[in-house]
Tab-separated table of C-alpha atoms in Angstrom:
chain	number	residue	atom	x	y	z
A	1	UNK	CA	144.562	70.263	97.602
A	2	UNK	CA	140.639	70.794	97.448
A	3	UNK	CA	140.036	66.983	96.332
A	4	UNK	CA	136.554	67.584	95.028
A	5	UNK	CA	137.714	70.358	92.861
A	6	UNK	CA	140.172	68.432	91.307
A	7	UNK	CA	138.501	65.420	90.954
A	8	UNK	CA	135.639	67.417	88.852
A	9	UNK	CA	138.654	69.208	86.609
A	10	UNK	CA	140.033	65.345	86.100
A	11	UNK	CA	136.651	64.350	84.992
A	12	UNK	CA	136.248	66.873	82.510
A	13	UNK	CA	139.530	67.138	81.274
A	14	UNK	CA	141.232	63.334	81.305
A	15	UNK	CA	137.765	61.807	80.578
A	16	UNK	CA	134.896	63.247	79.603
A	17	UNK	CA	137.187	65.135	77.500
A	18	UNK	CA	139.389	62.342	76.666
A	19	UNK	CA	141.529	61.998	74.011
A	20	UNK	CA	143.255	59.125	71.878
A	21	UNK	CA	145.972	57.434	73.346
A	22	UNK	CA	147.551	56.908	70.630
A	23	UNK	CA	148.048	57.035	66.612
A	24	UNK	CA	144.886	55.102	64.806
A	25	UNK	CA	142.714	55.440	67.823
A	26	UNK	CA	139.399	57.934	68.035
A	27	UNK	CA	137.483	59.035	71.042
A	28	UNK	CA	133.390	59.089	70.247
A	29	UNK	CA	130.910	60.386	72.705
A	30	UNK	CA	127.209	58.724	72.022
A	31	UNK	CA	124.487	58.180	74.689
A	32	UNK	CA	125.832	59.875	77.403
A	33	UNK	CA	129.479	57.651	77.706
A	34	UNK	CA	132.785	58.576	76.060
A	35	UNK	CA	134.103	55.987	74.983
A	36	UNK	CA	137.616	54.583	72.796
A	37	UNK	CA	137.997	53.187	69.752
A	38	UNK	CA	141.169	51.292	68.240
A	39	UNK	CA	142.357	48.516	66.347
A	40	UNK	CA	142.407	45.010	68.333
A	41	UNK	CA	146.276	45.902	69.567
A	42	UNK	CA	145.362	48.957	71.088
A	43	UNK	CA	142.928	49.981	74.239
A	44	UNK	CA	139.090	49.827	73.572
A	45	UNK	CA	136.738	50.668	76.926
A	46	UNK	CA	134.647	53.816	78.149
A	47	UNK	CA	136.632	56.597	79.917
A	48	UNK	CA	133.737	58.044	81.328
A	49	UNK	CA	129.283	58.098	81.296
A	50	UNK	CA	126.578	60.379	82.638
A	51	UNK	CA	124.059	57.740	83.710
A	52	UNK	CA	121.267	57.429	85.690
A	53	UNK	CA	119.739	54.167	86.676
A	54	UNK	CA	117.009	54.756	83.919
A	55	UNK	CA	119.807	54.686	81.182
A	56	UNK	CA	122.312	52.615	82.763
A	57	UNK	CA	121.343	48.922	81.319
A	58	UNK	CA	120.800	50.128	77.516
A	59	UNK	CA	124.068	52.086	77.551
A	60	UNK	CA	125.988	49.354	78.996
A	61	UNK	CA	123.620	46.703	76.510
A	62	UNK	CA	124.951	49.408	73.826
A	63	UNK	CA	128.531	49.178	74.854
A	64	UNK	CA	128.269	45.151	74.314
A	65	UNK	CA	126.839	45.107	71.037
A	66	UNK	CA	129.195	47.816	69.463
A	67	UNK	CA	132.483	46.550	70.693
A	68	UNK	CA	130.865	43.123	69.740
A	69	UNK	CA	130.716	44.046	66.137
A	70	UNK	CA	134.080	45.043	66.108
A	71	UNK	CA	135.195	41.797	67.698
A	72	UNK	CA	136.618	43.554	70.403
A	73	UNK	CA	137.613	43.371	73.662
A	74	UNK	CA	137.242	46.053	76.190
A	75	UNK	CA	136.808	47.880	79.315
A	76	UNK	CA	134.633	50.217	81.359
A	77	UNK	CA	136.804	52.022	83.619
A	78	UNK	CA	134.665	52.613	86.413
A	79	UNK	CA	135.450	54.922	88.887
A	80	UNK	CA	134.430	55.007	92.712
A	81	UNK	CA	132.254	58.407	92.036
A	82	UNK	CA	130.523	57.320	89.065
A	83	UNK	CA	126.410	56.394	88.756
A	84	UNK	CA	124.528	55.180	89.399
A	85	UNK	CA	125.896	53.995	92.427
A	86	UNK	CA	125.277	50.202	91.561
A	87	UNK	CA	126.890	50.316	88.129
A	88	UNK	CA	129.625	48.339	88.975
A	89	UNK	CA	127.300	45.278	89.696
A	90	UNK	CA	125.195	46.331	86.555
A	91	UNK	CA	128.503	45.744	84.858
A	92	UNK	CA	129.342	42.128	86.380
A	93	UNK	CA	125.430	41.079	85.607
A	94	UNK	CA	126.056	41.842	82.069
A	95	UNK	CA	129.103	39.776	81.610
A	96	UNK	CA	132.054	41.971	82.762
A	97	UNK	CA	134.576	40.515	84.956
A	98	UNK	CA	136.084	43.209	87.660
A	99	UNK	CA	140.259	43.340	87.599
A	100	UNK	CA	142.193	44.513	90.929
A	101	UNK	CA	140.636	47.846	92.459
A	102	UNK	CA	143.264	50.514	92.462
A	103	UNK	CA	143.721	53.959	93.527
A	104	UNK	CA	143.341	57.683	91.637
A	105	UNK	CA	145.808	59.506	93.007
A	106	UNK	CA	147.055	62.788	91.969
A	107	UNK	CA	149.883	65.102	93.356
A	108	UNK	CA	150.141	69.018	92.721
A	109	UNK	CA	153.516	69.202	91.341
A	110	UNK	CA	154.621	72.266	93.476
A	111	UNK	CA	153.558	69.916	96.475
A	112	UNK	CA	155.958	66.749	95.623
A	113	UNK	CA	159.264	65.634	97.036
A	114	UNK	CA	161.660	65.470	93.978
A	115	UNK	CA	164.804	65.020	95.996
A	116	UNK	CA	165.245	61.556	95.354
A	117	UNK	CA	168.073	60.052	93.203
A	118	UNK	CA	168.796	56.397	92.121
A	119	UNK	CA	170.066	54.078	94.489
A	120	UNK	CA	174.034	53.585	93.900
A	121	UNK	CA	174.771	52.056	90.421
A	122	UNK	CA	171.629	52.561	89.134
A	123	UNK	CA	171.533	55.084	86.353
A	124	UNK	CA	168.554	56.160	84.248
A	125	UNK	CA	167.927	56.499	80.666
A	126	UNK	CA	165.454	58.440	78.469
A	127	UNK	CA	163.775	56.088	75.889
A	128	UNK	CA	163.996	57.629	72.483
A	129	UNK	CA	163.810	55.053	69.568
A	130	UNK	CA	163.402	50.903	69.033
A	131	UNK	CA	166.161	50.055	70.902
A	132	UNK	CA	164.848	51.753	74.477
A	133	UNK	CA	161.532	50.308	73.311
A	134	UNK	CA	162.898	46.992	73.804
A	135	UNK	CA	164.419	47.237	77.218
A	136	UNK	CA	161.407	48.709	78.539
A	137	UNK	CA	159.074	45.567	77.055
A	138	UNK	CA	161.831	42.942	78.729
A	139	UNK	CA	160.941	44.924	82.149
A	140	UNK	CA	157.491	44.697	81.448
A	141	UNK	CA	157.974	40.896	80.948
A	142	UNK	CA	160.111	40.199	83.604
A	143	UNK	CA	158.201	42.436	86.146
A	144	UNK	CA	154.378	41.759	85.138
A	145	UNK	CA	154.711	38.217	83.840
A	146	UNK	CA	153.014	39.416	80.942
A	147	UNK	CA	153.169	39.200	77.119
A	148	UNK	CA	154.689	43.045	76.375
A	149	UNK	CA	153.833	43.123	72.284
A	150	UNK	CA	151.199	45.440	72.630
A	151	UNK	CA	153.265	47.626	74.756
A	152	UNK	CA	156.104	47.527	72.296
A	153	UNK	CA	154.054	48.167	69.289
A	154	UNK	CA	151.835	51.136	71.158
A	155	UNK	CA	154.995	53.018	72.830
A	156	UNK	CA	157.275	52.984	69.621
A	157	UNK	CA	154.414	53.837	67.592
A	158	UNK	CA	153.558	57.327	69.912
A	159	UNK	CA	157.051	57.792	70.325
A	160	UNK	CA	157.554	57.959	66.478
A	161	UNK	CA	154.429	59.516	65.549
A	162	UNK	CA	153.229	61.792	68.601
A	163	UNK	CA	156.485	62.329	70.636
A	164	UNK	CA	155.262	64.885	72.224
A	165	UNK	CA	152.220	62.636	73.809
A	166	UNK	CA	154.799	60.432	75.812
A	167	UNK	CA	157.896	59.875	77.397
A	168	UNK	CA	159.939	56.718	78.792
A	169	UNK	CA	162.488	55.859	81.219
A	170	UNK	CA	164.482	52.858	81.671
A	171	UNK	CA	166.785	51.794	84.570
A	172	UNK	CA	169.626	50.100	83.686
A	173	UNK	CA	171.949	48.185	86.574
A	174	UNK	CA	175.083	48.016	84.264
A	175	UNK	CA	173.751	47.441	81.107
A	176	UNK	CA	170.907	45.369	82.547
A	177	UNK	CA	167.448	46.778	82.655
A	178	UNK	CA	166.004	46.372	85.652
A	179	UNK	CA	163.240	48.619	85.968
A	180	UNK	CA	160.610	51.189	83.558
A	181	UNK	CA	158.602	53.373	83.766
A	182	UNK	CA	156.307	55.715	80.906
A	183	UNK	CA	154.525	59.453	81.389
A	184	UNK	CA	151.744	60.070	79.071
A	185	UNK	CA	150.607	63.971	78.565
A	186	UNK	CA	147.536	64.723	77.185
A	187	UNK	CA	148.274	68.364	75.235
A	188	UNK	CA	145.967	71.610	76.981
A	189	UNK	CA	145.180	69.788	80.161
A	190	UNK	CA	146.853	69.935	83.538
A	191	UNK	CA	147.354	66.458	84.142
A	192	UNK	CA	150.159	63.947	83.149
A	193	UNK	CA	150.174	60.155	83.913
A	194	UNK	CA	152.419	57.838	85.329
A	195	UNK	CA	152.116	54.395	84.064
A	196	UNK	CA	153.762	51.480	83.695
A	197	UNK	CA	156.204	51.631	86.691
A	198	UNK	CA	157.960	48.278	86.966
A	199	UNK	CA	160.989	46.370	88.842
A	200	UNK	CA	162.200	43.190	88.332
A	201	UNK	CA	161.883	40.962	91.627
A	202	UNK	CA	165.323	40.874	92.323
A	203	UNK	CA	165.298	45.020	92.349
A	204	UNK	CA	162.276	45.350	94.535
A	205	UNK	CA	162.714	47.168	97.642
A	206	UNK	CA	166.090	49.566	97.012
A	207	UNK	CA	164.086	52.858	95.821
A	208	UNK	CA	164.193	52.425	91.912
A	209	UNK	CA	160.267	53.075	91.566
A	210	UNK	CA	160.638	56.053	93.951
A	211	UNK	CA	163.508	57.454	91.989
A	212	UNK	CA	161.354	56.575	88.217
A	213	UNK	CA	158.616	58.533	89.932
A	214	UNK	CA	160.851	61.892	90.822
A	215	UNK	CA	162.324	61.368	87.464
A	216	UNK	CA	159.436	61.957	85.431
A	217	UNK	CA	157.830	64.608	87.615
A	218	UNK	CA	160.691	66.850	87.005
A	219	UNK	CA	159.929	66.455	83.556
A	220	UNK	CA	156.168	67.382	83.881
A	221	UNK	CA	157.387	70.612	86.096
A	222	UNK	CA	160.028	71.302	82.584
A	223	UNK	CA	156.825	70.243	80.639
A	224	UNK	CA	154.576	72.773	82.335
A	225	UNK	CA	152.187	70.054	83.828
A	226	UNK	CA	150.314	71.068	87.080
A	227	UNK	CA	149.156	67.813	88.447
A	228	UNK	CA	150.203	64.256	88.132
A	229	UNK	CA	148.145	61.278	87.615
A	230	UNK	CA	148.467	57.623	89.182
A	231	UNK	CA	146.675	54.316	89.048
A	232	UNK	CA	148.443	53.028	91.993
A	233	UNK	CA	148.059	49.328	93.132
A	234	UNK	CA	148.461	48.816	97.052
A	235	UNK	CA	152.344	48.309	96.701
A	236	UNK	CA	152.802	51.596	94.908
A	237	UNK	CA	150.326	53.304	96.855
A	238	UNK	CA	152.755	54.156	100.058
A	239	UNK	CA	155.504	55.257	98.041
A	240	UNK	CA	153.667	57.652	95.942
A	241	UNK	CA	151.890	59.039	99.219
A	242	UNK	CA	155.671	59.528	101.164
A	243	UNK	CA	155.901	61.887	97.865
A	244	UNK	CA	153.102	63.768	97.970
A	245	UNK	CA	150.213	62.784	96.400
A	246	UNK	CA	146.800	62.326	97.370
A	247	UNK	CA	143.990	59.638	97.296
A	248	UNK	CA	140.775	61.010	95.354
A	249	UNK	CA	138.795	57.871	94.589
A	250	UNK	CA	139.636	54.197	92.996
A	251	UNK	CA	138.742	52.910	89.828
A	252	UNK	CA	138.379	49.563	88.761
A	253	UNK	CA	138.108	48.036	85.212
A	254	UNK	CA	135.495	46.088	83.941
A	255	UNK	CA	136.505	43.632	80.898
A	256	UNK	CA	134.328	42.044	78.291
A	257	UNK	CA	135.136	39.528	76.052
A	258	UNK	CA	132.954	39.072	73.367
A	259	UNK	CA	133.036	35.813	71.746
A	260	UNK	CA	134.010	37.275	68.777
A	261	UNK	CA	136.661	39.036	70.189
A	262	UNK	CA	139.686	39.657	67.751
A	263	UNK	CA	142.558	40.273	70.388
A	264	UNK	CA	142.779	40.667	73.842
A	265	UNK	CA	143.877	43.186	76.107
C-alpha cells in the first residue's frame, strides 16, 4: 500500500468531502474547516481544516461560538497530519479536552485475511430492524459502560431511512448477545468503516472481534468497497494488523462543552 497516497484519497474523500452520517444531519464547509451539523443526539465536530497558523485561532474561536449558539457539544477530530503542527495544543488552550489517541488504519480489501470464522457456538446475525437494534445497544452497555440511547436512536434511524449507509452485526452465544459490531459506507467513495466493535468482558479473548471484523469485510468486498477504515484503540490495534491492515496516522478528538450545551456526546 503507498500510505501517503491513500492517506491524501482518505482526506479528500472521508473528510474534506465528508458527508452526513446520518438522517437530519448536514455537512457545511466555511473558513477553510468542514465541519457537521446535527441535532443535540447526533455527532457535531469538524472532520477536517486547511489551516495555517495565521488562521488557526479565529477558525477554532469560530468553531466555539457557532456550536455555542446551538448549545452544542462537539468535537474536532484532529488527525496526526493536520496543521499547523501545534493545533492540537491550540485546541486544549481554547477549552477542548483531548480523549484517548487512537489509530487510522486502513486495509486494501484484496490484501486482508478473511478466513476467520466464529469461535464454536458463536453464531452471527445481521441487524435489520428494532429488535437487532436493541441487542446491539445492550453490547454497547455492557462492553463500553456507557449510556447506548444515542446509539439506538442513530442506528435504527439510518437503518430505516438510509439502509444502504450502514450495516450491523450482532453475536449471539445462545440467544445471548455477547458482542457487536456496525460498518458505515459512505456512497461513491472507496472507503467503508468499522465501528463500534464490542465484547462483553466475559467474551474477551476467544476471537469474536476478529471474526466481526472478517464478517463485515466480506460484505464491503460484496459491496464493492476497496479499502476499509478503522479507529483502532491499542487493544484492537494487533488484531486488525494480524489481518492486514496498515497504520497511516492517529487521530485524536478534541471535545468542547459549551456551557450552554444541550446534550452531550
Amino acid at each position: 500500500m503507498d500510505h501517503a497516497a491513500v492517506l491524501a484519497l482518505y482526506d479528500r474523500d472521508m473528510r474534506e468531502g465528508a458527508q452526513p452520517d446520518g438522517p437530519g444531519a448536514r455537512i457545511e464547509r466555511v473558513g477553510g474547516v468542514v465541519r457537521q451539523v446535527a441535532d443535540a443526539q447526533g455527532w457535531n465536530g469538524v472532520v477536517w481544516s486547511d489551516l495555517d497558523a495565521a488562521r488557526a485561532d479565529g477558525a477554532i474561536a469560530e468553531q466555539i461560538r457557532y456550536y455555542g449558539a446551538l448549545g452544542r457539544t462537539f468535537e474536532w477530530k484532529l488527525y496526526g497530519h493536520d496543521f499547523p503542527i501545534d493545533l492540537g495544543q491550540r485546541l486544549r488552550t481554547a477549552g477542548f479536552t483531548a480523549e484517548p489517541e487512537e489509530t487510522l488504519m486502513i486495509g486494501e480489501v484484496s490484501g486482508l485475511t478473511f478466513e476467520t470464522e466464529p469461535p464454536e457456538g458463536i453464531r452471527l446475525v445481521p441487524v435489520t430492524d428494532r429488535a437487532g437494534v436493541d441487542l446491539v445497544a445492550d453490547v454497547h452497555e455492557k462492553a463500553f459502560g456507557t449510556d447506548s440511547s444515542r446509539l439506538r436512536r442513530q442506528l435504527l434511524a439510518r437503518l430505516t431511512k438510509d439502509p444502504d449507509t450502514i450495516t450491523a452485526v450482532v453475536a449471539l452465544a445462545g440467544e445471548e448477545p455477547v458482542s457487536a459490531a456496525r460498518m458505515e459506507l459512505v456512497p461513491g467513495t472507496r472507503f467503508a468503516g468499522l465501528w463500534g466493535g464490542g465484547t462483553v468482558e466475559a467474551w474477551r479473548g476467544k476471537g469474536i472481534y476478529r471474526a466481526l471484523v472478517a464478517h463485515r469485510a466480506r460484505d464491503a468486498v460484496e459491496r464493492g468497497y476497496r479499502y476499509l477504515q478503522v479507529d483502532a484503540s491499542s487493544q484492537s490495534r494487533p488484531v486488525l494488523e494480524r489481518l492486514g491492515f496498515e497504520p497511516l496516522t492517529t487521530t485524536t478528538p478534541y471535545v468542547y462543552e459549551p456551557e450552554t450545551s444541550g446534550g452531550t456526546e
